[in-house]
PDB file of C-alpha atoms in Angstrom:
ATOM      1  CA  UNK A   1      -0.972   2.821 -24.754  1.00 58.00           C
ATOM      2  CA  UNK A   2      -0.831   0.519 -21.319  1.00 68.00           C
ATOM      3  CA  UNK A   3       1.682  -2.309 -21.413  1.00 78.00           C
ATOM      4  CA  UNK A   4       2.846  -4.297 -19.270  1.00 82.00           C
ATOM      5  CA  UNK A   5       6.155  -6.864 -19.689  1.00 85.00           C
ATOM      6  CA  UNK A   6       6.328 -10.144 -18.887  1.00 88.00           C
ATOM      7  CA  UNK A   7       9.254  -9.097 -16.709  1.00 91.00           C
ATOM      8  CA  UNK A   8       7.326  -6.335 -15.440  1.00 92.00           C
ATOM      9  CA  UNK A   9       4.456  -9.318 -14.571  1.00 92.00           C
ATOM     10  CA  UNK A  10       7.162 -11.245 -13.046  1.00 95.00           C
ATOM     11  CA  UNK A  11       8.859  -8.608 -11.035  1.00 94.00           C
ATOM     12  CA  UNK A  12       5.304  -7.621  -9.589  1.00 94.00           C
ATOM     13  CA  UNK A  13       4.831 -10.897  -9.007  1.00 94.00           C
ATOM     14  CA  UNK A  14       7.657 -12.088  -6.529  1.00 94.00           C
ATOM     15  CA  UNK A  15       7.468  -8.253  -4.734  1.00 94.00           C
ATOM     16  CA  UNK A  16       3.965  -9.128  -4.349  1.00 93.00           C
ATOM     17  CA  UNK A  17       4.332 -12.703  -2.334  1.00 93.00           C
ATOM     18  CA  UNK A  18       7.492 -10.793  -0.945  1.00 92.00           C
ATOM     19  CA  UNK A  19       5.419  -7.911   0.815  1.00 92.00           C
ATOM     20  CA  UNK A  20       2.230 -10.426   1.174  1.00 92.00           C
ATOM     21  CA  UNK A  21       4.975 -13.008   3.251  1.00 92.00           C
ATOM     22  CA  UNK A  22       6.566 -10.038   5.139  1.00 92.00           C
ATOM     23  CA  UNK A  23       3.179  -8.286   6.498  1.00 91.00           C
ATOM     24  CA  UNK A  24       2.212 -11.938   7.329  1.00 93.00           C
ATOM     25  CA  UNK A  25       5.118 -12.648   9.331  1.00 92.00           C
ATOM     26  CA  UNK A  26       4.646  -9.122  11.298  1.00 90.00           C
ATOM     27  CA  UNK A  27       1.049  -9.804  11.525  1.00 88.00           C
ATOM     28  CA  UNK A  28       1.334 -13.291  13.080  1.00 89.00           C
ATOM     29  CA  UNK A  29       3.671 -12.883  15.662  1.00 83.00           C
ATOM     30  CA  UNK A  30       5.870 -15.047  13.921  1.00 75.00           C
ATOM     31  CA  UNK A  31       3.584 -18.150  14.699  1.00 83.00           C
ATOM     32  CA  UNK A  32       3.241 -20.860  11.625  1.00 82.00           C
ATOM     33  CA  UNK A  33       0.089 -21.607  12.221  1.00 86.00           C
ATOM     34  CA  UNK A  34      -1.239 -18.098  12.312  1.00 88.00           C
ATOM     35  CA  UNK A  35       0.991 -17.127   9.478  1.00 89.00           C
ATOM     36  CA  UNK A  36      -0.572 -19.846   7.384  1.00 88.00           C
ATOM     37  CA  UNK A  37      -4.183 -18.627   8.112  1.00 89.00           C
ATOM     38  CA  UNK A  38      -3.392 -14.415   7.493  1.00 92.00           C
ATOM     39  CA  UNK A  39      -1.535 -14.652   4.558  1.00 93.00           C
ATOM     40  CA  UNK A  40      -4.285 -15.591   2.566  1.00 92.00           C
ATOM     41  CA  UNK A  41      -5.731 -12.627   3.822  1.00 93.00           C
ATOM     42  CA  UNK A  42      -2.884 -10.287   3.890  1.00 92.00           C
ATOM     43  CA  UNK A  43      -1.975 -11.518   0.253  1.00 92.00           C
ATOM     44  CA  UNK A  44      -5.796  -9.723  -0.972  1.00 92.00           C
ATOM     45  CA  UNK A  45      -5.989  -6.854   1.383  1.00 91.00           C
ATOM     46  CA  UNK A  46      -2.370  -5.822   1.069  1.00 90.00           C
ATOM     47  CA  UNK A  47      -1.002  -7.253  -2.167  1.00 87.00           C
ATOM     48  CA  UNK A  48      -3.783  -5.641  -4.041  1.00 90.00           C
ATOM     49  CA  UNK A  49      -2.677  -2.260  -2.578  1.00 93.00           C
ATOM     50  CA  UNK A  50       0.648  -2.929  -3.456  1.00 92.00           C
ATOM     51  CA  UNK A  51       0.266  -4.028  -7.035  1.00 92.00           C
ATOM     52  CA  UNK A  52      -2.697  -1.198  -7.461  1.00 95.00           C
ATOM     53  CA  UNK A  53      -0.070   1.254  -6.159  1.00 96.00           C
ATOM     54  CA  UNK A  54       3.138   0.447  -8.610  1.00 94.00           C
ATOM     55  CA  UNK A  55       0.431   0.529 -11.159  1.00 93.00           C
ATOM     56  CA  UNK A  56      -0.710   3.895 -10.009  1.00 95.00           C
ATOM     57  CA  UNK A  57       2.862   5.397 -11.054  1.00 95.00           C
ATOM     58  CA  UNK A  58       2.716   4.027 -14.077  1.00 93.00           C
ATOM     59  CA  UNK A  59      -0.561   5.293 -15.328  1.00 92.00           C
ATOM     60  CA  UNK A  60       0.614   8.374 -14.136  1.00 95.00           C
ATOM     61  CA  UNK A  61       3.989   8.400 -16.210  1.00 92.00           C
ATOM     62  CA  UNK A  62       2.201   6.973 -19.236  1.00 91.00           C
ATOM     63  CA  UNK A  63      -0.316   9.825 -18.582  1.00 90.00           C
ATOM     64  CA  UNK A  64       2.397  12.337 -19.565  1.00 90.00           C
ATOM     65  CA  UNK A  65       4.035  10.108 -22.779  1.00 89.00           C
ATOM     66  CA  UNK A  66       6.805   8.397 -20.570  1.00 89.00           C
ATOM     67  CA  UNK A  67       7.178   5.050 -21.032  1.00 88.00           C
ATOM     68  CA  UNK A  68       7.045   3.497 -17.624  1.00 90.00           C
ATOM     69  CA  UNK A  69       8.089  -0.336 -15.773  1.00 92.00           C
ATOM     70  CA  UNK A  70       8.315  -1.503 -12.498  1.00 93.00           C
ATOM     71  CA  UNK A  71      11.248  -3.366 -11.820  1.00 93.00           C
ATOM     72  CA  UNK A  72      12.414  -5.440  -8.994  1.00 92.00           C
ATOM     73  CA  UNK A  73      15.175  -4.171  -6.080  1.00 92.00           C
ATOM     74  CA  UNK A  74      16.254  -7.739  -4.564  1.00 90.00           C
ATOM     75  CA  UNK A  75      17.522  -6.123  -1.906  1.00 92.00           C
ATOM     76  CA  UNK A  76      14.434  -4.591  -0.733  1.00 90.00           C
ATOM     77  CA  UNK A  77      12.903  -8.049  -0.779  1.00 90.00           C
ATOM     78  CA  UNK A  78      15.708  -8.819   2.233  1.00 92.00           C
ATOM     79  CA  UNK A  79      14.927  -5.620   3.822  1.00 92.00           C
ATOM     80  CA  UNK A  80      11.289  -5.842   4.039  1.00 91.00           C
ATOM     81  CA  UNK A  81      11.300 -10.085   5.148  1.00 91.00           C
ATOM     82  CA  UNK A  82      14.146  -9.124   7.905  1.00 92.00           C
ATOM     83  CA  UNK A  83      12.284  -5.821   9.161  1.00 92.00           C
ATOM     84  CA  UNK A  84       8.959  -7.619   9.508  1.00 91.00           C
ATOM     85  CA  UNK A  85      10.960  -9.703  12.625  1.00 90.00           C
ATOM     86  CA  UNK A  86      11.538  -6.623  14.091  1.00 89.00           C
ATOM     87  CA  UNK A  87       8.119  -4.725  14.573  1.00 87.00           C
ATOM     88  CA  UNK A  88       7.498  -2.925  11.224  1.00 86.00           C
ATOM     89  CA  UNK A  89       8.211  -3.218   7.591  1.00 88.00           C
ATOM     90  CA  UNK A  90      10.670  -1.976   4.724  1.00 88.00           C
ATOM     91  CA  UNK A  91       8.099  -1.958   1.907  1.00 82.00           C
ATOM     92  CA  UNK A  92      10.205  -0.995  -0.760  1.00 85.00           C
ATOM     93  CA  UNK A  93      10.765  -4.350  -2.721  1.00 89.00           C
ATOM     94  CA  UNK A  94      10.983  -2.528  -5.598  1.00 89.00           C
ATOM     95  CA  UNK A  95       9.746   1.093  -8.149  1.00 89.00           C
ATOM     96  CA  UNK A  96       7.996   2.325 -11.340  1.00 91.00           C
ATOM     97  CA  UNK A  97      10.743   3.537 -13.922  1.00 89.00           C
ATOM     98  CA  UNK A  98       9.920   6.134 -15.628  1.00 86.00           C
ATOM     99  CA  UNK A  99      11.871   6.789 -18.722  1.00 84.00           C
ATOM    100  CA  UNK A 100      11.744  10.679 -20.339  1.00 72.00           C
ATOM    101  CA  UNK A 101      14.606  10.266 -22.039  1.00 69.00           C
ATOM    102  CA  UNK A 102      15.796  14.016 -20.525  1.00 71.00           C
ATOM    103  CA  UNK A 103      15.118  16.187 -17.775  1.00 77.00           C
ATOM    104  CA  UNK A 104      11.932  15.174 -15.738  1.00 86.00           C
ATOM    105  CA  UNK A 105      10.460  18.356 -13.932  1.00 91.00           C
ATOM    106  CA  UNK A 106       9.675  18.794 -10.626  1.00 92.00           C
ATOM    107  CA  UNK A 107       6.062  19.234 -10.552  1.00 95.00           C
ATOM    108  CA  UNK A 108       5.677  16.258 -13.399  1.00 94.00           C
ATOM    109  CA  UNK A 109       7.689  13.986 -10.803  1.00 94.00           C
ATOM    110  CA  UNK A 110       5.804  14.984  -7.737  1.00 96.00           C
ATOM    111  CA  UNK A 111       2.476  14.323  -9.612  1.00 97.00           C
ATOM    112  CA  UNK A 112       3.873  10.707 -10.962  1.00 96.00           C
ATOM    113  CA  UNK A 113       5.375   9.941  -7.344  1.00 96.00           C
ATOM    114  CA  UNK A 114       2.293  11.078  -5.760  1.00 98.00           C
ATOM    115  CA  UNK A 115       0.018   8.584  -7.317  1.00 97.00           C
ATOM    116  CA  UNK A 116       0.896   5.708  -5.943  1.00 97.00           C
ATOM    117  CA  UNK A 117       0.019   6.477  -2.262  1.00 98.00           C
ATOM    118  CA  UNK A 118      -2.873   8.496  -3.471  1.00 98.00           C
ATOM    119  CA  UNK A 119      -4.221   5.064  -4.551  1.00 98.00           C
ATOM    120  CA  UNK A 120      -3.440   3.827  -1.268  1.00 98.00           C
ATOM    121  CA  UNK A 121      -5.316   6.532   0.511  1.00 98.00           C
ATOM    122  CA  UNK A 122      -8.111   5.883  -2.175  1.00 98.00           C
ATOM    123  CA  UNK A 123      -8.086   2.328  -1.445  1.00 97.00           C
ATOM    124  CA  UNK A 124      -7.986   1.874   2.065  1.00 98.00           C
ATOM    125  CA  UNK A 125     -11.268   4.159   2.405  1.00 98.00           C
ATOM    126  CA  UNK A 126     -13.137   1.890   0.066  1.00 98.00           C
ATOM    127  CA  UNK A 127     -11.932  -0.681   2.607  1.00 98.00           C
ATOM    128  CA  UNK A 128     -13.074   1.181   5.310  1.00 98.00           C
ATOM    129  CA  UNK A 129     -16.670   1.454   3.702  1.00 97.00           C
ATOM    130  CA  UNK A 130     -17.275  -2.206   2.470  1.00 98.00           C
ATOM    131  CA  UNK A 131     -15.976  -3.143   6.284  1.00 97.00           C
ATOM    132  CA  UNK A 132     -18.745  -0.242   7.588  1.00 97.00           C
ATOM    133  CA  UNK A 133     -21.371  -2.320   5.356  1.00 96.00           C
ATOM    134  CA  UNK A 134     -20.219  -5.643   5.923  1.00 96.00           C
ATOM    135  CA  UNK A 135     -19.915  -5.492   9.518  1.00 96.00           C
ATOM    136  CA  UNK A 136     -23.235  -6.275  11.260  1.00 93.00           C
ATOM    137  CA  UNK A 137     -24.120  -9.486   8.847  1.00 93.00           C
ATOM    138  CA  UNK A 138     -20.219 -10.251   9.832  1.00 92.00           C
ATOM    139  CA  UNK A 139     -21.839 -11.342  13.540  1.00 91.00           C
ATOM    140  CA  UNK A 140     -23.736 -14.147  11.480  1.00 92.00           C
ATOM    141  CA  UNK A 141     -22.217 -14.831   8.379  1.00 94.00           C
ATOM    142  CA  UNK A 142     -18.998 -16.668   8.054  1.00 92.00           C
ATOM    143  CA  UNK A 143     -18.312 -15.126   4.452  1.00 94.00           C
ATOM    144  CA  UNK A 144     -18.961 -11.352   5.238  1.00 96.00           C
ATOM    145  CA  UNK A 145     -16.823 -12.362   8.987  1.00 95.00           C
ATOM    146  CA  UNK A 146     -14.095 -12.868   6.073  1.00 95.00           C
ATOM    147  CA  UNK A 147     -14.836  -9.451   4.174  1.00 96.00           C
ATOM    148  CA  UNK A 148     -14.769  -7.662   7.054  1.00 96.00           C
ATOM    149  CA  UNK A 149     -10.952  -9.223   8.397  1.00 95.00           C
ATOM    150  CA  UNK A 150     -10.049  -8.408   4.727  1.00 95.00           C
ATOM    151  CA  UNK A 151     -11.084  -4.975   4.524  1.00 96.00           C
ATOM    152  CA  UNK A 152     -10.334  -4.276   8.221  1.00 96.00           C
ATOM    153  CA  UNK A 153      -6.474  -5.233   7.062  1.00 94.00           C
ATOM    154  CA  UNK A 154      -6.819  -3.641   3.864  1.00 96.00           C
ATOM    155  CA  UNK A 155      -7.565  -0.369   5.442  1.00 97.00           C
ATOM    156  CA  UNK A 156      -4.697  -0.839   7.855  1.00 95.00           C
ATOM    157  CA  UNK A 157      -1.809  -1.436   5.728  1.00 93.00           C
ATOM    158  CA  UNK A 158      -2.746   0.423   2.683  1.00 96.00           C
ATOM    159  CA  UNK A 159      -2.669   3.511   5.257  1.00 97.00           C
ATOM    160  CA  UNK A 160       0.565   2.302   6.061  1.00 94.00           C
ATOM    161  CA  UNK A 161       1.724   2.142   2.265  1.00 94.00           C
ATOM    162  CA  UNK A 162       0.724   5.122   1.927  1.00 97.00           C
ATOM    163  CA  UNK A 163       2.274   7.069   4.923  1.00 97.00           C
ATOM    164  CA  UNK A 164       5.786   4.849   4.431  1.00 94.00           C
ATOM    165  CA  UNK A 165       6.085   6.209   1.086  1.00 95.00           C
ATOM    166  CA  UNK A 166       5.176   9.570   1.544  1.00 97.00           C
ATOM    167  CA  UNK A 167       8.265   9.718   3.950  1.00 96.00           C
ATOM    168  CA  UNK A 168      10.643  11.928   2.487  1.00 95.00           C
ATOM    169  CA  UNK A 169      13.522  10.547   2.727  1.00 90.00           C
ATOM    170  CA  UNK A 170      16.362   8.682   0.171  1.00 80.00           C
ATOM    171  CA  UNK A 171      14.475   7.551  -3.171  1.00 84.00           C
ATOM    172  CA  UNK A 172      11.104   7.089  -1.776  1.00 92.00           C
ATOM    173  CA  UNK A 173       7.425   8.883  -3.458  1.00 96.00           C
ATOM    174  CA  UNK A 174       7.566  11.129  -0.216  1.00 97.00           C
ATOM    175  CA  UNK A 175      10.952  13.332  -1.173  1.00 96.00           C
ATOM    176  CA  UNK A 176       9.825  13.711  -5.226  1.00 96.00           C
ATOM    177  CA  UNK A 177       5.914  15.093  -3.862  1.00 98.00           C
ATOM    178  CA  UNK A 178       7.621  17.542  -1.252  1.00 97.00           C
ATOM    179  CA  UNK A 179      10.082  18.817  -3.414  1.00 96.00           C
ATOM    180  CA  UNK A 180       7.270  19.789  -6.220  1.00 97.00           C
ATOM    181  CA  UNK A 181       4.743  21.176  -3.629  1.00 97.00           C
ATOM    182  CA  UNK A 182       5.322  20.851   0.407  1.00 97.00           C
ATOM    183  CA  UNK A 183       1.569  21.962   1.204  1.00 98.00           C
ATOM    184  CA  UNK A 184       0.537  19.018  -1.294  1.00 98.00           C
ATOM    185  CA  UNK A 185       3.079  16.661   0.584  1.00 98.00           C
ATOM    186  CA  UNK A 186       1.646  17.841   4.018  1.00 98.00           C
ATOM    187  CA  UNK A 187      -1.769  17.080   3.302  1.00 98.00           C
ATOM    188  CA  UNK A 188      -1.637  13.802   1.761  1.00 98.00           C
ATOM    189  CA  UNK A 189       0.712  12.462   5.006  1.00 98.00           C
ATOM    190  CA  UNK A 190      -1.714  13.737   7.024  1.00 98.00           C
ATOM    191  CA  UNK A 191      -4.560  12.403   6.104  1.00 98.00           C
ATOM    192  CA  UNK A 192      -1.937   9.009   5.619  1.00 98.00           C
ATOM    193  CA  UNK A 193      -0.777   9.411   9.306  1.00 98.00           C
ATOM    194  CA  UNK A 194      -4.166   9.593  10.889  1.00 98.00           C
ATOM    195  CA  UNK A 195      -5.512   7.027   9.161  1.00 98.00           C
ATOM    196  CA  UNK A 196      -2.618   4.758   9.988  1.00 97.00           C
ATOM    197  CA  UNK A 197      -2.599   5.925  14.006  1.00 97.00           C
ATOM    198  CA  UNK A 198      -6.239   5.369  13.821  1.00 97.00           C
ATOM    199  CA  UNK A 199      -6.111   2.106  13.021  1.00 96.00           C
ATOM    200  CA  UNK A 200      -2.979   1.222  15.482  1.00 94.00           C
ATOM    201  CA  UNK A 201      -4.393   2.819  18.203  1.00 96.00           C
ATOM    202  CA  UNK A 202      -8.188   2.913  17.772  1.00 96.00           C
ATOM    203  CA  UNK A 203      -8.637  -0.073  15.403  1.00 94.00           C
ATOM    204  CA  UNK A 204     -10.592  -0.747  12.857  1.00 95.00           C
ATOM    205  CA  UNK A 205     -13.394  -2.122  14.333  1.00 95.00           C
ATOM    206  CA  UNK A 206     -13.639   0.513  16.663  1.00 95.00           C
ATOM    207  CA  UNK A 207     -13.854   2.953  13.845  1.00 96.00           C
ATOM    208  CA  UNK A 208     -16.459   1.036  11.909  1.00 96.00           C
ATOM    209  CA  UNK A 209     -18.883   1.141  15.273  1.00 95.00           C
ATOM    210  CA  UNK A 210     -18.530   4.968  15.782  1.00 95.00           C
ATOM    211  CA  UNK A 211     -19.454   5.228  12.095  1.00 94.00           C
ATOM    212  CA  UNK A 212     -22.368   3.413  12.464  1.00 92.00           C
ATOM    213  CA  UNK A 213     -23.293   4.365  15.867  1.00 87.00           C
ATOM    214  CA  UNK A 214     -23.473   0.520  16.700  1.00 76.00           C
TER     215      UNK A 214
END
């Protein structure tokens, strides 16, 4: 049975304004006023990832019996506000527990670990699509203008969820999924990677118009 703890709610709660505040701050150049008018923005196209991601372990773990809870790492909350002054972000303000009670297999913990960015992936395509569909009323209409910013950052920085913690490296989903299957790992940073160089380097709005041949 799904349940989630009011200190669970809590602790998803403060990582989410954490992340939403830190993505903001890299986004906006460190300006107020822009900061002030993306994180609105940021706090829907990212902080849904986020959340929707945590909550992707969990389903996972529960999936298999294990009682699962996300709790919060303060000082990951440090890490990601003082990284976003310095080009990128730490987005680790916290993880899913995942409580066996004895020995948790490999494959079992790649599967649990891989779910998370998998939802990323997952959601920054749906993203991709609602900005493909949104995009030419965008030119006219103030509200799908604001879809289409949302979903253009949605797509960016859930790829970048996705490919930061499919790193493997220290504690983070990337070292559980390679350890359980390396040809699994290498497919799903991949498709991460491109997705996130795509949208540094070609931008979303350049994708959208090659899609639609606009």
């Amino acid at each position: 049975m799904f349940k989630v703890t009011a200190s669970e709610i809590r602790d998803l709660l403060i990582a989410f304004i954490f992340i939403s505040l830190s993505f903001s701050i890299l986004y906006s150049g460190r300006n107020v006023s822009a900061l002030q008018a993306i994180f609105p923005v940021v706090m829907i196209g990212l902080g849904l990832g986020f959340v929707l991601h945590e909550l992707g372990h969990k389903f996972a773990s529960m999936h298999y019996g294990y009682w699962a809870e996300f709790k919060l790492w303060p000082a990951g909350l440090i890490f990601a506000l003082v990284s976003s002054f310095f080009g990128f972000v730490f987005a680790a303000p916290g993880a899913v527990y995942t409580y066996s009670g004895n020995y948790l297999d490999d494959k079992t913990n790649g599967v649990i670990s891989l779910a998370g960015p998998v939802v990323n992936i997952i959601l920054a395509l749906v993203f991709l699509i609602i900005a493909t569909l949104v995009y030419k009323q965008a030119f006219y209409n103030s509200t799908m203008q604001f879809i289409f910013i949302v979903c253009s950052l949605g797509f960016s920085t859930n790829s970048y969820l996705a490919v930061f913690n499919l790193v493997p490296i220290w504690n983070l989903d990337g070292s559980k999924v390679i350890r359980w299957n390396i040809i699994i790992w290498l497919v799903a940073i991949a498709i991460a990677g491109i997705m996130t160089y795509l949208s540094m380097t070609v931008g979303v709005e350049n994708i959208v118009r090659i899609l639609i041949g606009f």
